[in-house]
Coordinates of C-alpha atoms in Angstrom, one line a residue:
M1 CA 67.4 -55.6 -64.5
R2 CA 70.8 -55.4 -62.9
L3 CA 69.3 -54.8 -59.5
M4 CA 67.0 -57.7 -59.9
L5 CA 69.9 -60.0 -60.8
I6 CA 71.9 -58.8 -57.8
C7 CA 69.0 -59.5 -55.5
L8 CA 68.4 -63.0 -57.0
S9 CA 72.1 -63.7 -56.5
L10 CA 71.9 -62.7 -52.8
L11 CA 68.9 -65.0 -52.3
A12 CA 70.8 -67.9 -53.9
L13 CA 73.8 -67.3 -51.7
S14 CA 71.6 -67.2 -48.6
A15 CA 70.9 -70.9 -49.1
C16 CA 74.6 -71.9 -49.2
E17 CA 74.8 -73.2 -45.6
G18 CA 74.3 -76.4 -43.7
R19 CA 76.1 -79.6 -43.0
Q20 CA 77.1 -80.1 -46.7
S21 CA 78.2 -76.7 -47.6
V22 CA 81.7 -75.5 -48.5
L23 CA 80.6 -72.1 -47.3
N24 CA 80.0 -73.3 -43.8
P25 CA 83.4 -74.8 -42.8
A26 CA 83.8 -76.9 -39.6
G27 CA 87.5 -77.7 -39.9
R28 CA 90.8 -76.0 -40.6
D29 CA 91.1 -77.6 -44.1
A30 CA 87.6 -76.5 -45.1
Q31 CA 88.4 -73.0 -43.9
E32 CA 91.5 -72.9 -46.0
V33 CA 89.5 -74.1 -49.0
L34 CA 87.0 -71.4 -48.4
S35 CA 89.8 -68.8 -48.2
L36 CA 91.2 -70.1 -51.4
I37 CA 87.8 -69.7 -53.1
W38 CA 87.5 -66.1 -52.1
V39 CA 91.1 -65.3 -53.1
M40 CA 90.6 -67.0 -56.5
F41 CA 87.3 -65.2 -56.9
G42 CA 89.0 -61.9 -56.1
G43 CA 91.7 -62.6 -58.6
A44 CA 89.2 -63.4 -61.2
V45 CA 87.3 -60.2 -60.5
L46 CA 90.5 -58.2 -60.7
L47 CA 91.5 -59.7 -64.0
W48 CA 88.0 -59.2 -65.4
L49 CA 87.9 -55.6 -64.3
T50 CA 91.3 -54.8 -65.7
L51 CA 90.6 -56.3 -69.1
G52 CA 87.2 -54.7 -69.1
A53 CA 88.7 -51.3 -68.3
I54 CA 91.1 -51.7 -71.2
F55 CA 88.3 -52.6 -73.5
V56 CA 86.1 -49.7 -72.4
Y57 CA 89.1 -47.3 -72.7
V58 CA 89.9 -48.3 -76.3
T59 CA 86.3 -48.5 -77.5
R60 CA 84.5 -45.8 -75.6
M61 CA 86.8 -43.3 -74.0
E62 CA 89.5 -43.2 -76.7
P63 CA 88.0 -44.7 -79.8
R64 CA 90.4 -42.9 -82.1
E65 CA 93.3 -44.5 -83.9
M66 CA 96.1 -45.4 -81.4
P67 CA 99.8 -45.4 -82.0
R68 CA 101.2 -48.9 -82.7
R69 CA 103.5 -48.8 -79.6
W70 CA 100.6 -48.0 -77.3
G71 CA 98.4 -50.7 -78.8
E72 CA 101.2 -53.3 -78.4
M73 CA 101.7 -52.2 -74.8
L74 CA 98.0 -52.6 -74.0
I75 CA 97.8 -56.0 -75.7
V76 CA 101.0 -57.4 -74.3
G77 CA 100.8 -55.8 -70.9
G78 CA 97.1 -56.2 -70.3
G79 CA 96.5 -59.4 -72.2
V80 CA 99.7 -61.3 -71.4
I81 CA 102.0 -59.9 -68.7
F82 CA 99.3 -58.9 -66.2
P83 CA 97.4 -62.2 -66.4
V84 CA 100.6 -64.2 -66.1
I85 CA 101.7 -62.3 -63.0
L86 CA 98.2 -62.6 -61.4
L87 CA 97.8 -66.3 -62.1
G88 CA 101.3 -67.0 -61.0
A89 CA 100.6 -65.2 -57.7
L90 CA 97.4 -67.2 -57.2
L91 CA 99.3 -70.5 -58.0
T92 CA 102.0 -69.5 -55.5
Y93 CA 99.4 -68.8 -52.9
S94 CA 97.5 -72.1 -53.4
L95 CA 100.2 -74.7 -53.9
P96 CA 101.5 -74.7 -50.2
M97 CA 98.0 -75.7 -49.1
M98 CA 98.2 -79.1 -50.8
K99 CA 100.8 -80.8 -48.6
P100 CA 99.1 -80.4 -45.2
Q101 CA 95.8 -81.6 -46.6
R102 CA 97.5 -84.8 -47.8
D103 CA 99.8 -85.5 -44.8
A104 CA 98.6 -86.7 -41.4
K105 CA 101.6 -88.3 -39.8
P106 CA 101.6 -89.3 -37.0
G107 CA 97.9 -89.0 -36.4
L108 CA 95.0 -91.4 -36.7
K109 CA 94.7 -93.3 -40.0
V110 CA 91.4 -94.4 -41.6
H111 CA 91.2 -96.6 -44.7
I112 CA 88.2 -95.9 -46.8
T113 CA 87.2 -98.0 -49.9
A114 CA 84.4 -96.9 -52.2
E115 CA 82.2 -99.8 -53.2
Q116 CA 79.1 -99.8 -55.4
W117 CA 77.4 -98.0 -53.8
W118 CA 78.6 -97.8 -50.2
W119 CA 81.7 -97.1 -48.1
R120 CA 84.0 -99.6 -46.4
V121 CA 85.7 -97.9 -43.4
D122 CA 88.6 -99.3 -41.4
Y123 CA 90.2 -97.5 -38.5
E124 CA 93.9 -98.4 -38.1
L125 CA 94.9 -98.9 -34.4
P126 CA 98.4 -98.2 -33.1
D127 CA 99.2 -101.9 -33.2
G128 CA 98.3 -102.2 -36.9
S129 CA 95.0 -104.0 -36.4
R130 CA 91.9 -102.5 -37.8
V131 CA 88.3 -101.8 -36.6
T132 CA 85.9 -102.2 -39.5
S133 CA 82.7 -100.1 -40.0
A134 CA 80.7 -98.9 -43.0
N135 CA 78.9 -95.9 -44.4
E136 CA 79.9 -93.6 -41.5
L137 CA 83.1 -91.8 -40.6
R138 CA 83.9 -90.6 -37.1
L139 CA 86.7 -88.2 -36.3
P140 CA 88.1 -86.4 -33.2
T141 CA 88.3 -82.7 -33.0
G142 CA 91.6 -80.9 -32.8
R143 CA 93.6 -83.8 -34.3
R144 CA 94.6 -84.4 -37.9
T145 CA 93.3 -87.7 -39.3
G146 CA 94.7 -89.2 -42.4
L147 CA 92.4 -90.9 -44.9
V148 CA 93.8 -93.6 -47.2
L149 CA 91.4 -93.8 -50.1
N150 CA 90.8 -96.7 -52.5
A151 CA 88.0 -97.8 -54.9
H152 CA 86.6 -101.0 -56.1
K153 CA 85.7 -101.5 -59.8
V154 CA 85.1 -97.8 -60.9
I155 CA 86.3 -94.3 -60.0
H156 CA 84.6 -92.6 -57.1
A157 CA 85.4 -89.3 -55.3
F158 CA 85.4 -88.6 -51.6
W159 CA 84.0 -85.3 -50.4
V160 CA 82.9 -83.8 -47.1
P161 CA 82.5 -80.1 -48.1
A162 CA 82.3 -78.9 -44.4
L163 CA 85.6 -80.5 -43.5
G164 CA 87.9 -80.3 -46.5
G165 CA 88.6 -80.8 -50.2
K166 CA 87.6 -83.5 -52.7
V167 CA 89.9 -86.3 -53.9
D168 CA 89.3 -89.0 -56.6
M169 CA 89.3 -92.7 -55.5
I170 CA 90.8 -94.8 -58.2
P171 CA 90.8 -98.6 -58.5
G172 CA 94.3 -100.0 -58.0
R173 CA 95.8 -96.7 -56.7
E174 CA 95.8 -95.2 -53.2
T175 CA 95.0 -91.5 -52.9
Y176 CA 95.3 -89.5 -49.7
L177 CA 93.4 -86.8 -47.8
S178 CA 93.5 -85.5 -44.3
F179 CA 91.1 -83.6 -42.1
L180 CA 91.6 -81.5 -39.0
P181 CA 88.0 -81.0 -37.7
E182 CA 87.4 -78.2 -35.2
E183 CA 83.6 -78.2 -34.5
P184 CA 81.7 -81.3 -33.2
G185 CA 78.7 -82.2 -35.2
I186 CA 77.3 -84.3 -38.0
Y187 CA 78.3 -83.4 -41.5
R188 CA 77.3 -85.0 -44.8
G189 CA 79.7 -86.5 -47.2
Q190 CA 79.0 -87.6 -50.8
C191 CA 80.5 -89.4 -53.7
A192 CA 81.4 -86.6 -56.1
E193 CA 82.3 -88.6 -59.2
F194 CA 79.5 -90.3 -61.3
C195 CA 79.9 -94.0 -60.6
G196 CA 76.8 -95.7 -61.9
A197 CA 73.1 -96.0 -61.4
S198 CA 73.0 -95.2 -57.6
H199 CA 75.7 -92.5 -57.6
A200 CA 73.4 -89.9 -56.2
L201 CA 72.4 -92.4 -53.4
M202 CA 76.0 -92.9 -52.2
A203 CA 76.4 -90.6 -49.2
F204 CA 77.6 -91.0 -45.6
E205 CA 77.5 -89.2 -42.3
T206 CA 80.7 -87.8 -40.8
V207 CA 80.4 -87.5 -37.0
V208 CA 83.0 -85.2 -35.4
M209 CA 83.4 -85.8 -31.7
T210 CA 85.6 -84.6 -28.8
P211 CA 88.8 -86.7 -28.5
E212 CA 87.5 -88.3 -25.3
D213 CA 84.2 -89.3 -26.8
F214 CA 85.9 -90.5 -29.9
A215 CA 88.3 -92.7 -27.9
E216 CA 85.4 -94.2 -26.0
W217 CA 83.5 -94.8 -29.2
L218 CA 86.4 -96.5 -31.0
T219 CA 86.9 -98.8 -28.0
A220 CA 83.3 -99.8 -28.2
E221 CA 83.4 -100.1 -31.9
A222 CA 86.2 -102.6 -31.7
E223 CA 84.1 -104.9 -29.5
A224 CA 82.1 -107.9 -30.9
A225 CA 78.4 -107.5 -31.6
T226 CA 75.9 -107.1 -28.8
A227 CA 74.0 -110.4 -28.1
P228 CA 70.3 -110.3 -28.8
A229 CA 68.5 -108.9 -25.7
S230 CA 64.9 -109.9 -26.4
G231 CA 63.0 -112.9 -27.7
E232 CA 62.1 -111.1 -30.8
A233 CA 65.8 -110.1 -31.4
V234 CA 66.8 -113.8 -30.9
R235 CA 64.3 -114.8 -33.5
G236 CA 65.6 -112.0 -35.8
A237 CA 69.2 -113.5 -35.5
Q238 CA 67.7 -116.8 -36.6
V239 CA 66.1 -115.1 -39.6
F240 CA 69.4 -113.4 -40.4
A241 CA 71.1 -116.8 -40.5
R242 CA 68.3 -118.5 -42.3
E243 CA 68.2 -116.0 -45.1
G244 CA 72.0 -116.3 -45.7
C245 CA 72.7 -112.6 -44.8
G246 CA 76.0 -113.7 -43.2
A247 CA 77.3 -114.7 -46.7
C248 CA 77.6 -111.1 -47.6
H249 CA 77.6 -109.2 -44.3
S250 CA 79.9 -109.6 -41.3
V251 CA 78.8 -109.4 -37.6
R252 CA 81.8 -109.8 -35.4
G253 CA 81.4 -112.4 -32.7
T254 CA 79.0 -114.5 -34.8
R255 CA 79.3 -116.9 -37.7
A256 CA 78.5 -114.1 -40.2
V257 CA 81.8 -113.3 -41.8
G258 CA 80.8 -112.1 -45.3
Q259 CA 82.9 -109.4 -47.0
V260 CA 80.7 -108.5 -50.0
G261 CA 78.5 -106.0 -48.2
P262 CA 78.8 -103.6 -45.3
D263 CA 79.9 -104.7 -41.9
L264 CA 76.8 -104.8 -39.6
T265 CA 78.5 -105.4 -36.2
H266 CA 77.3 -102.0 -34.8
V267 CA 74.8 -101.0 -37.5
G268 CA 72.2 -100.1 -34.9
S269 CA 74.3 -97.2 -33.6
R270 CA 74.9 -95.6 -37.0
K271 CA 73.2 -92.3 -37.9
S272 CA 71.9 -93.6 -41.2
I273 CA 71.5 -96.8 -43.2
G274 CA 71.8 -97.5 -46.9
A275 CA 74.8 -95.2 -47.3
G276 CA 73.1 -92.1 -46.1
I277 CA 69.7 -92.5 -47.8
L278 CA 67.6 -93.5 -44.7
N279 CA 67.6 -92.4 -41.1
G280 CA 67.7 -95.8 -39.5
S281 CA 64.3 -96.0 -37.8
E282 CA 62.5 -99.3 -37.5
E283 CA 60.4 -98.4 -40.5
D284 CA 63.5 -97.5 -42.5
F285 CA 65.3 -100.8 -41.7
A286 CA 62.2 -102.7 -42.8
R287 CA 61.8 -100.7 -45.9
F288 CA 65.4 -101.0 -47.0
I289 CA 65.5 -104.8 -46.4
A290 CA 62.2 -105.4 -48.3
H291 CA 62.7 -103.0 -51.2
T292 CA 66.5 -102.7 -51.6
E293 CA 66.5 -102.8 -55.4
S294 CA 63.9 -100.1 -55.8
L295 CA 65.6 -97.8 -53.3
K296 CA 69.1 -98.4 -54.7
P297 CA 69.0 -99.4 -58.4
E298 CA 71.6 -102.0 -59.5
V299 CA 72.8 -102.6 -55.9
A300 CA 74.2 -106.1 -55.3
M301 CA 71.8 -106.8 -52.4
P302 CA 68.4 -108.3 -53.6
S303 CA 65.1 -107.2 -52.1
Y304 CA 63.9 -109.5 -49.4
D305 CA 60.2 -108.8 -50.0
H306 CA 59.4 -112.5 -49.5
I307 CA 60.0 -112.4 -45.7
A308 CA 56.9 -112.7 -43.7
P309 CA 56.0 -109.4 -41.8
E310 CA 56.6 -111.0 -38.3
D311 CA 60.0 -112.3 -39.4
L312 CA 60.8 -108.9 -40.9
R313 CA 60.0 -107.2 -37.6
A314 CA 62.2 -109.7 -35.7
L315 CA 65.0 -109.2 -38.2
V316 CA 64.8 -105.4 -37.7
A317 CA 64.8 -105.8 -33.9
Y318 CA 68.0 -107.8 -34.2
L319 CA 69.7 -105.3 -36.4
E320 CA 68.6 -102.3 -34.3
G321 CA 70.1 -104.1 -31.3
L322 CA 73.5 -104.3 -32.9
T323 CA 74.9 -101.2 -31.1

């Protein structure tokens, strides 16, 4: 039975990898969190073995009556002094890790606000201006980036397991986190605090890039939206305006200046749509627009299932062209 349990545990651990695994770190902070996990686990095992050894000694090896002095030494030493020393050592080891994972000066600063149920992302430029995006975070390798975290209406939690720790996002209060990514790639983030009906559908992609690629991307991201390049996309822009999408969504360089929903200026270049729930193909765009409420329960955006198929295709062409 014991051998079978050990084998099952090994099989379970073999699945603990991938782009949303704390056991597969891609940054310095995540590596420190993983090291802390193993140190804490080792401390817990040591404490368990020590107390278990005392229990076995007094119940199996020496079950006879024990002098009061020896009994008090075992209880106080094994049950109080040793755990206090061990837990104190673990606390001393872990506390110094907190400051660097909250402090990013003088690096890049990104403001992230958790909405219901999506992410507002603003990159702060050196001159104080901001470049607005949504549902996707991009970071350079080898540089520490500070994240200023806020929430709207309810408590959320920001977590990218492959890059660092987890921090609550509280309405009316700024919290802080910082990442130092080391490996380019795409890693999945998730809201880690139950926040309502679509909590499980509130994810985002974190794209880690080389510093040169990131600088090029940020410059392009700061530009206005790309003008429609085809007749169908032009028609799609007209459908976008006709349906009142600009009342909730912003597309820089156009008359759409809504702030209720995600910024769509460069939505066509993002790795996913719907806060990480769909890949962003033509079919995914059409499905999300027409069936928003069934895909994301209680979301503020209504389903646009009344749009004619040809108008929907044109609208998708327009959105996909926003790169």
